[in-house]
Amino acid sequence: MSVVTALRETFGEAIGLDLEFRGQLIVWIEQPAQIAAVCSFLRDDPRFQYRYLSDLSAIDRLTMEQESLPTGHDPAEMTGARRFVVNYQLLSMTHKQRLWLKVGLGAEAPSLPSVTPVWTTADFLEREVYDLMGIAFEGHPDLRRILLPDDWAGHPLRKDYPPAYEEVQFSHNFERIEKQRKYARR
Amino acid sequence: MTASTRHPADTIPTPPGVTLEPGPDDKLILSMGPHHPSTHGVLRLILELDGEIVVHATPDIGFLHTGIEKTAEGLTYQQVITVTDRMDYLAPLSNNLGYALAVEKLLGVEAPPRAQVIRVILAELQRVSSHLVWLGTQGMDLGAISVFLYALREREKLLDIFELCSGARMMASYFWVGGLLRDVPPQFEGAVRKILADFPARFDEYERMLTHNPIFLERTQGLGILSKEEAISLGVGGAILRGSGVDWDLRRDMPYSGYEQYAFDVPLGARGDVYERYLLRVREMRQSLRIVKQALDRLPEGPVRISDRKIMPPPRAELATSMEALIHHFKLFTEGFKPPPGEAYQGIESPKGEFGVMVVSDGTAKPVRAHFRGPSFVNLQSLAQMVRGRYIADVVACIASIDIVLGEVDR
């Protein structure tokens, strides 16, 4: 049984689209509240044994010009209901397979359950996402900034947090610069 | 360590300046680093001590944070290679390789055979050079300074090879998306053969200094133990993972860059202590040379760059005669290439563990997001587990055995 079928059987509605891109199996989790349960199922089920969490990261899609994957989601959601995407890279050493879980989060106060009870390694990784992207992980034992000073304002990897320089204009990037101008520091 | 047993010392705020204040239960809170020669850079540890015994250690990192991921969003795909060098600055070519492979996956292209073999040779030499710095510092932290001098003498020879290829000794930026910066010079093969001939004897020399050295054994055996389950849950990689008995190496188990064509062993340990990690890394260096030898013997002729001019610039000579080449060159260096919308994650076995790169493209010439999973960053988490209940002096040996590079921890 494929992992997607098993997930659908166990979690039903919570499992969204699955797609394969460049040999990578990507599964969307539609209900962020279920993520810890999904991860713990994938870790413990003897058929899959995704016991190793390789990576945990987040994407801000505020200024993206088009969706990066053919997901069938409404691209307009990229500034609202699906602005942030949290990625989980699971690795099964037994089957030598990776699984990429994706969770979409809204622009307002994004948060989802922590997977630290499932993998200890999520501790630093979630703190990094919290620090740089401003996504809260409920149930994380020690959610505070990790790379930036404690009194830092804002979350630098968000797209509305401008870099400290202005991009040089060429004919090909007028539009993008114009688009990002509203976020520039005054 | 489970989530619920986290010690209250973790919540201690970290104000600027000295924090030598009494902790809970009259424990001494000692701020070790960031300026400490044995923290391998700017790592700061907040140690809670009961006498000389470490009750709890909390790493405080970020002193070297340079915003590499944010910077990458403002650079074209090819330009990002130069910032990847600066993460794990002891293994820049491994970083180049991980990033180049991730973008190649996104583009759906593969580097030409000659480029792949040269990548393997240099990545393995890079592994040896990274391990040599680890070996030297591990020895030095325990008082064996001569090992450091010997190891860096050998590393010098490897840096000469990187300089020969790329012009730079450390920040090589030699692996490009779609191949290499340029082909290796004619002296390359001879220089690498000399390394292959010289190094095994040098490794024997280090082993004579350390493997049966009573002081070294005393300081490393039974120290910093991680069980198999802890190692997997902590997500550690490289020699730490294998030292704890997890038989996992991405080069063998999920091959990339043609690693499946080479015969090599993955050294596996069981005890999971500092000494085991030492043994494994030394054996890994010998295996790396084995791979280099096989790769050098089969080094094919041919181009080192893919012929797609929308991704790789044309050879310099063509610019003088071909208008089209000139246009391609200009477009690539002003605008860059545009991968199709998509996302790719590529993990490689860097000297320290799994170095992962996630690139996200929305069809423009710059990545929307480039995320780097630094093995040092993840491995550092295991420190608290390793040093609990040990002496302060053991903390130094544990840090060295994790082999952290702060450039990669903080990115």
Short mmCIF file of C-alpha atoms in Angstrom, two decimals, chain B residues 2-389:
data_model
loop_
_atom_site.label_atom_id
_atom_site.label_comp_id
_atom_site.label_asym_id
_atom_site.label_seq_id
_atom_site.Cartn_x
_atom_site.Cartn_y
_atom_site.Cartn_z
CA THR B 2 12.05 14.58 25.74
CA ALA B 3 10.13 17.79 25.50
CA SER B 4 8.69 17.61 28.99
CA THR B 5 11.97 17.14 30.83
CA ARG B 6 13.55 20.33 29.58
CA HIS B 7 15.35 22.08 32.36
CA PRO B 8 14.18 25.47 33.66
CA ALA B 9 17.62 26.90 32.92
CA ASP B 10 16.53 27.04 29.32
CA THR B 11 14.22 29.90 29.98
CA ILE B 12 16.98 32.09 31.41
CA PRO B 13 17.10 35.29 29.38
CA THR B 14 20.38 35.96 27.64
CA PRO B 15 21.20 39.61 28.26
CA PRO B 16 24.28 41.14 26.69
CA GLY B 17 27.42 40.96 28.78
CA VAL B 18 28.41 38.60 31.53
CA THR B 19 25.80 36.31 33.01
CA LEU B 20 27.42 34.94 36.10
CA GLU B 21 24.43 34.87 38.39
CA PRO B 22 23.22 32.17 40.72
CA GLY B 23 20.74 29.84 39.11
CA PRO B 24 17.96 27.81 40.65
CA ASP B 25 18.97 25.46 43.49
CA ASP B 26 22.21 27.41 44.04
CA LYS B 27 23.65 26.05 40.84
CA LEU B 28 26.34 28.10 39.19
CA ILE B 29 25.47 29.49 35.80
CA LEU B 30 28.57 29.77 33.67
CA SER B 31 28.64 31.51 30.35
CA MET B 32 31.18 29.66 28.19
CA GLY B 33 32.06 31.52 25.04
CA PRO B 34 31.33 33.02 22.57
CA HIS B 35 35.00 33.98 22.76
CA HIS B 36 36.48 30.70 23.83
CA PRO B 37 39.16 28.88 21.87
CA SER B 38 37.52 25.49 22.32
CA THR B 39 34.08 26.45 21.08
CA HIS B 40 35.32 26.38 17.48
CA GLY B 41 34.09 29.84 16.63
CA VAL B 42 31.45 31.90 18.33
CA LEU B 43 29.40 29.29 20.10
CA ARG B 44 28.17 30.32 23.52
CA LEU B 45 27.09 27.73 26.03
CA ILE B 46 25.12 28.54 29.13
CA LEU B 47 26.24 25.85 31.52
CA GLU B 48 24.44 25.10 34.72
CA LEU B 49 26.99 23.62 37.09
CA ASP B 50 26.89 21.66 40.27
CA GLY B 51 30.51 22.02 41.29
CA GLU B 52 32.37 20.86 38.23
CA ILE B 53 29.53 18.71 36.96
CA VAL B 54 27.37 19.99 34.12
CA VAL B 55 23.72 19.73 35.04
CA HIS B 56 22.48 21.28 31.86
CA ALA B 57 23.95 22.96 28.81
CA THR B 58 22.04 25.35 26.60
CA PRO B 59 23.68 26.45 23.37
CA ASP B 60 23.21 30.11 22.52
CA ILE B 61 23.89 30.64 18.84
CA GLY B 62 23.42 33.28 16.19
CA PHE B 63 26.55 35.37 16.71
CA LEU B 64 27.61 34.62 13.16
CA HIS B 65 24.20 34.96 11.58
CA THR B 66 24.64 36.63 8.22
CA GLY B 67 21.20 36.10 6.70
CA ILE B 68 22.43 33.83 3.93
CA GLU B 69 18.94 32.61 3.09
CA LYS B 70 17.62 36.15 2.78
CA THR B 71 20.65 37.16 0.74
CA ALA B 72 20.07 34.24 -1.60
CA GLU B 73 16.61 35.55 -2.42
CA GLY B 74 18.22 38.65 -3.91
CA LEU B 75 20.74 36.80 -6.08
CA THR B 76 20.37 34.87 -9.30
CA TYR B 77 20.64 31.10 -9.10
CA GLN B 78 24.26 31.05 -10.23
CA GLN B 79 25.27 33.86 -7.84
CA VAL B 80 23.88 31.99 -4.83
CA ILE B 81 26.77 29.52 -5.18
CA THR B 82 29.15 32.12 -3.77
CA VAL B 83 27.14 32.45 -0.57
CA THR B 84 26.88 28.69 -0.08
CA ASP B 85 30.67 28.63 0.24
CA ARG B 86 30.40 30.70 3.34
CA MET B 87 28.22 28.38 5.38
CA ASP B 88 30.43 25.43 6.14
CA TYR B 89 33.66 27.20 5.35
CA LEU B 90 35.67 24.06 6.01
CA ALA B 91 33.79 22.22 3.27
CA PRO B 92 32.71 24.82 0.73
CA LEU B 93 32.76 22.38 -2.16
CA SER B 94 30.27 20.11 -0.42
CA ASN B 95 27.94 23.08 -0.04
CA ASN B 96 28.43 23.95 -3.72
CA LEU B 97 27.61 20.39 -4.64
CA GLY B 98 24.39 20.24 -2.61
CA TYR B 99 23.16 23.51 -4.01
CA ALA B 100 24.13 22.76 -7.61
CA LEU B 101 22.38 19.38 -7.43
CA ALA B 102 19.22 20.94 -5.99
CA VAL B 103 18.98 23.52 -8.77
CA GLU B 104 19.83 20.89 -11.38
CA LYS B 105 16.98 18.80 -10.02
CA LEU B 106 14.70 21.81 -10.33
CA LEU B 107 15.83 22.38 -13.92
CA GLY B 108 15.72 18.70 -14.76
CA VAL B 109 19.30 18.65 -16.07
CA GLU B 110 22.36 16.65 -15.17
CA ALA B 111 26.00 17.70 -15.27
CA PRO B 112 28.18 16.02 -17.95
CA PRO B 113 30.01 12.81 -16.92
CA ARG B 114 33.43 14.42 -16.66
CA ALA B 115 32.05 17.15 -14.40
CA GLN B 116 30.37 14.57 -12.19
CA VAL B 117 33.56 12.59 -11.71
CA ILE B 118 35.58 15.75 -10.94
CA ARG B 119 32.88 16.74 -8.47
CA VAL B 120 33.23 13.40 -6.71
CA ILE B 121 37.02 13.69 -6.56
CA LEU B 122 36.92 17.18 -5.13
CA ALA B 123 34.02 16.49 -2.77
CA GLU B 124 35.93 13.55 -1.31
CA LEU B 125 39.13 15.56 -0.99
CA GLN B 126 37.02 18.20 0.70
CA ARG B 127 35.76 15.58 3.12
CA VAL B 128 39.34 14.67 3.96
CA SER B 129 40.29 18.32 4.44
CA SER B 130 37.26 18.94 6.66
CA HIS B 131 38.02 15.85 8.72
CA LEU B 132 41.64 16.95 9.05
CA VAL B 133 40.60 20.20 10.67
CA TRP B 134 38.28 18.24 12.94
CA LEU B 135 41.11 15.83 13.80
CA GLY B 136 43.51 18.65 14.56
CA THR B 137 41.07 20.56 16.73
CA GLN B 138 39.88 17.44 18.51
CA GLY B 139 43.48 16.71 19.40
CA MET B 140 44.28 20.28 20.30
CA ASP B 141 41.25 20.62 22.58
CA LEU B 142 42.52 17.64 24.52
CA GLY B 143 46.06 18.94 24.70
CA ALA B 144 47.62 17.09 21.76
CA ILE B 145 48.74 20.16 19.88
CA SER B 146 51.15 18.33 17.61
CA VAL B 147 48.23 16.57 15.89
CA PHE B 148 46.82 19.94 14.96
CA LEU B 149 50.08 21.03 13.35
CA TYR B 150 50.40 17.75 11.45
CA ALA B 151 46.78 17.75 10.26
CA LEU B 152 46.91 21.30 9.01
CA ARG B 153 50.13 20.56 7.19
CA GLU B 154 48.26 17.94 5.17
CA ARG B 155 45.22 20.14 4.69
CA GLU B 156 47.51 22.68 3.10
CA LYS B 157 48.21 20.20 0.30
CA LEU B 158 44.49 19.80 -0.31
CA LEU B 159 43.91 23.54 -0.35
CA ASP B 160 46.64 23.75 -3.00
CA ILE B 161 44.58 21.42 -5.16
CA PHE B 162 41.45 23.51 -4.72
CA GLU B 163 43.49 26.56 -5.63
CA LEU B 164 44.79 24.79 -8.70
CA CYS B 165 41.24 24.14 -9.91
CA SER B 166 39.34 27.21 -8.90
CA GLY B 167 41.89 29.86 -8.02
CA ALA B 168 40.61 30.02 -4.45
CA ARG B 169 41.84 27.99 -1.53
CA MET B 170 38.66 28.02 0.52
CA MET B 171 35.76 29.87 -1.10
CA ALA B 172 36.08 27.92 -4.31
CA SER B 173 32.59 28.37 -5.88
CA TYR B 174 33.85 25.76 -8.30
CA PHE B 175 30.75 23.62 -8.84
CA TRP B 176 28.28 25.51 -10.96
CA VAL B 177 24.71 24.70 -11.81
CA GLY B 178 25.17 22.53 -14.89
CA GLY B 179 28.80 21.56 -14.39
CA LEU B 180 31.98 23.24 -13.27
CA LEU B 181 33.41 26.73 -13.38
CA ARG B 182 36.08 25.39 -15.75
CA ASP B 183 37.95 22.22 -16.49
CA VAL B 184 40.76 21.08 -14.21
CA PRO B 185 44.29 22.03 -15.28
CA PRO B 186 46.70 19.38 -16.67
CA GLN B 187 48.68 19.26 -13.38
CA PHE B 188 45.55 18.18 -11.53
CA GLU B 189 45.92 14.45 -11.96
CA GLY B 190 49.55 14.40 -10.85
CA ALA B 191 48.78 16.51 -7.79
CA VAL B 192 45.93 14.24 -6.71
CA ARG B 193 48.03 11.09 -7.33
CA LYS B 194 50.66 12.53 -5.04
CA ILE B 195 48.03 12.99 -2.34
CA LEU B 196 46.87 9.41 -2.83
CA ALA B 197 50.44 8.18 -2.46
CA ASP B 198 51.34 10.34 0.55
CA PHE B 199 48.26 10.46 2.71
CA PRO B 200 47.75 6.88 3.92
CA ALA B 201 51.12 7.02 5.67
CA ARG B 202 50.12 10.32 7.25
CA PHE B 203 46.90 8.81 8.57
CA ASP B 204 48.97 6.02 10.10
CA GLU B 205 51.05 8.71 11.74
CA TYR B 206 47.99 10.36 13.34
CA GLU B 207 46.74 7.01 14.49
CA ARG B 208 50.09 6.30 16.10
CA MET B 209 49.73 9.56 18.00
CA LEU B 210 46.13 9.08 19.13
CA THR B 211 44.51 5.68 18.68
CA HIS B 212 46.40 4.00 21.52
CA ASN B 213 47.41 7.13 23.38
CA PRO B 214 46.37 6.51 27.02
CA ILE B 215 45.56 10.16 27.69
CA PHE B 216 43.43 10.39 24.56
CA LEU B 217 41.63 7.15 25.40
CA GLU B 218 41.00 8.34 28.94
CA ARG B 219 39.50 11.58 27.70
CA THR B 220 37.32 10.19 24.94
CA GLN B 221 36.17 6.66 25.72
CA GLY B 222 32.69 6.38 27.18
CA LEU B 223 32.16 10.11 26.78
CA GLY B 224 29.30 11.83 24.97
CA ILE B 225 27.29 8.69 24.40
CA LEU B 226 24.25 8.82 22.16
CA SER B 227 22.09 5.76 21.77
CA LYS B 228 20.82 4.64 18.38
CA GLU B 229 17.29 5.87 19.10
CA GLU B 230 18.50 9.21 20.42
CA ALA B 231 20.72 9.73 17.40
CA ILE B 232 17.84 9.16 14.98
CA SER B 233 15.40 11.30 16.92
CA LEU B 234 17.96 14.09 17.26
CA GLY B 235 18.47 13.98 13.50
CA VAL B 236 22.26 13.96 13.81
CA GLY B 237 24.31 12.95 10.80
CA GLY B 238 27.68 11.80 9.62
CA ALA B 239 30.06 10.10 12.00
CA ILE B 240 27.84 10.86 15.00
CA LEU B 241 24.94 8.92 13.50
CA ARG B 242 27.11 6.03 12.33
CA GLY B 243 29.05 6.03 15.58
CA SER B 244 25.78 5.27 17.34
CA GLY B 245 25.24 2.25 15.13
CA VAL B 246 22.91 3.63 12.48
CA ASP B 247 24.07 2.29 9.15
CA TRP B 248 23.24 5.26 6.97
CA ASP B 249 25.23 7.13 4.35
CA LEU B 250 23.49 9.11 1.63
CA ARG B 251 26.32 8.40 -0.80
CA ARG B 252 25.56 4.70 -0.64
CA ASP B 253 21.87 4.64 0.26
CA MET B 254 20.50 7.45 -1.88
CA PRO B 255 23.32 7.97 -4.38
CA TYR B 256 23.84 11.21 -6.26
CA SER B 257 26.56 12.36 -8.65
CA GLY B 258 27.25 8.76 -9.65
CA TYR B 259 28.38 7.54 -6.22
CA GLU B 260 26.76 4.18 -6.99
CA GLN B 261 29.65 3.46 -9.39
CA TYR B 262 32.32 3.48 -6.71
CA ALA B 263 33.20 0.73 -4.29
CA PHE B 264 33.63 1.99 -0.76
CA ASP B 265 32.78 0.91 2.76
CA VAL B 266 30.75 2.90 5.21
CA PRO B 267 32.50 2.57 8.57
CA LEU B 268 30.01 1.73 11.27
CA GLY B 269 30.40 1.98 15.02
CA ALA B 270 28.33 0.84 17.95
CA ARG B 271 29.45 2.50 21.17
CA GLY B 272 28.37 6.01 20.19
CA ASP B 273 31.06 7.78 22.19
CA VAL B 274 33.64 10.41 21.27
CA TYR B 275 36.32 7.81 20.66
CA GLU B 276 34.10 5.91 18.21
CA ARG B 277 33.53 9.08 16.24
CA TYR B 278 37.28 9.59 16.10
CA LEU B 279 37.84 6.07 14.76
CA LEU B 280 35.08 6.43 12.18
CA ARG B 281 36.27 9.75 10.82
CA VAL B 282 39.80 8.45 10.37
CA ARG B 283 38.45 5.39 8.56
CA GLU B 284 36.20 7.63 6.47
CA MET B 285 39.23 9.57 5.29
CA ARG B 286 40.82 6.35 4.04
CA GLN B 287 37.59 5.41 2.26
CA SER B 288 37.45 8.86 0.66
CA LEU B 289 40.89 8.32 -0.82
CA ARG B 290 39.67 4.98 -2.13
CA ILE B 291 36.82 6.74 -3.95
CA VAL B 292 39.18 9.42 -5.27
CA LYS B 293 41.49 6.76 -6.69
CA GLN B 294 38.67 4.99 -8.52
CA ALA B 295 37.30 8.27 -9.83
CA LEU B 296 40.68 9.42 -11.05
CA ASP B 297 41.29 6.13 -12.84
CA ARG B 298 38.08 6.45 -14.80
CA LEU B 299 38.06 10.23 -15.35
CA PRO B 300 36.38 10.53 -18.76
CA GLU B 301 37.21 13.10 -21.40
CA GLY B 302 34.61 15.57 -22.54
CA PRO B 303 32.98 18.86 -21.64
CA VAL B 304 32.51 19.93 -18.04
CA ARG B 305 29.53 22.16 -18.75
CA ILE B 306 26.16 21.28 -20.17
CA SER B 307 25.64 22.60 -23.66
CA ASP B 308 22.39 24.41 -22.84
CA ARG B 309 23.37 28.04 -23.37
CA LYS B 310 20.32 29.24 -21.49
CA ILE B 311 21.88 27.85 -18.30
CA MET B 312 25.63 27.77 -18.80
CA PRO B 313 27.54 30.61 -20.46
CA PRO B 314 29.38 29.82 -23.73
CA PRO B 315 33.16 29.34 -23.76
CA ARG B 316 35.06 32.60 -23.66
CA ALA B 317 36.56 32.09 -27.12
CA GLU B 318 33.15 32.02 -28.77
CA LEU B 319 32.34 35.53 -27.61
CA ALA B 320 34.83 37.00 -30.07
CA THR B 321 33.19 35.44 -33.11
CA SER B 322 29.55 34.69 -32.33
CA MET B 323 26.91 37.33 -31.78
CA GLU B 324 24.58 34.73 -30.34
CA ALA B 325 27.19 33.66 -27.81
CA LEU B 326 27.63 37.28 -26.80
CA ILE B 327 23.91 37.68 -26.23
CA HIS B 328 23.72 34.50 -24.19
CA HIS B 329 26.68 35.59 -22.12
CA PHE B 330 25.20 39.00 -21.48
CA LYS B 331 21.75 37.67 -20.63
CA LEU B 332 23.14 35.07 -18.25
CA PHE B 333 25.32 37.47 -16.34
CA THR B 334 22.76 40.28 -16.08
CA GLU B 335 19.54 38.37 -15.77
CA GLY B 336 20.45 34.76 -15.05
CA PHE B 337 18.46 31.71 -16.07
CA LYS B 338 14.87 31.01 -15.14
CA PRO B 339 14.04 27.53 -13.89
CA PRO B 340 10.43 26.44 -14.36
CA PRO B 341 8.14 26.89 -11.35
CA GLY B 342 8.79 24.10 -8.91
CA GLU B 343 10.47 23.05 -5.72
CA ALA B 344 13.34 20.72 -5.11
CA TYR B 345 15.02 19.29 -2.04
CA GLN B 346 18.39 17.63 -2.33
CA GLY B 347 20.32 16.10 0.52
CA ILE B 348 23.97 15.14 0.21
CA GLU B 349 26.36 13.48 2.59
CA SER B 350 28.57 16.39 3.58
CA PRO B 351 31.53 15.71 5.90
CA LYS B 352 29.29 16.50 8.87
CA GLY B 353 26.05 14.82 7.90
CA GLU B 354 23.12 15.51 5.66
CA PHE B 355 23.48 18.89 3.99
CA GLY B 356 20.06 19.64 2.56
CA VAL B 357 19.07 22.36 0.12
CA MET B 358 15.53 23.35 -0.70
CA VAL B 359 15.06 25.71 -3.64
CA VAL B 360 11.72 27.17 -4.62
CA SER B 361 11.21 28.77 -8.01
CA ASP B 362 8.23 30.70 -9.32
CA GLY B 363 9.67 30.97 -12.81
CA THR B 364 11.79 34.07 -12.23
CA ALA B 365 15.58 34.33 -12.29
CA LYS B 366 15.99 34.43 -8.52
CA PRO B 367 14.94 31.80 -6.01
CA VAL B 368 11.82 32.70 -4.05
CA ARG B 369 13.31 30.73 -1.21
CA ALA B 370 16.55 28.91 -0.71
CA HIS B 371 16.74 26.97 2.51
CA PHE B 372 19.83 25.22 3.76
CA ARG B 373 19.69 22.41 6.27
CA GLY B 374 23.07 22.69 7.88
CA PRO B 375 24.25 19.46 9.50
CA SER B 376 26.23 21.39 12.14
CA PHE B 377 23.09 23.26 13.19
CA VAL B 378 21.17 20.04 13.73
CA ASN B 379 24.08 18.12 15.24
CA LEU B 380 24.67 20.84 17.82
CA GLN B 381 21.37 19.90 19.48
CA SER B 382 22.89 16.66 20.64
CA LEU B 383 25.42 18.48 22.83
CA ALA B 384 23.04 18.95 25.77
CA GLN B 385 22.42 15.20 25.83
CA MET B 386 26.13 14.37 25.55
CA VAL B 387 27.43 16.53 28.38
CA ARG B 388 24.75 16.04 30.99
CA GLY B 389 26.36 14.81 34.20
#
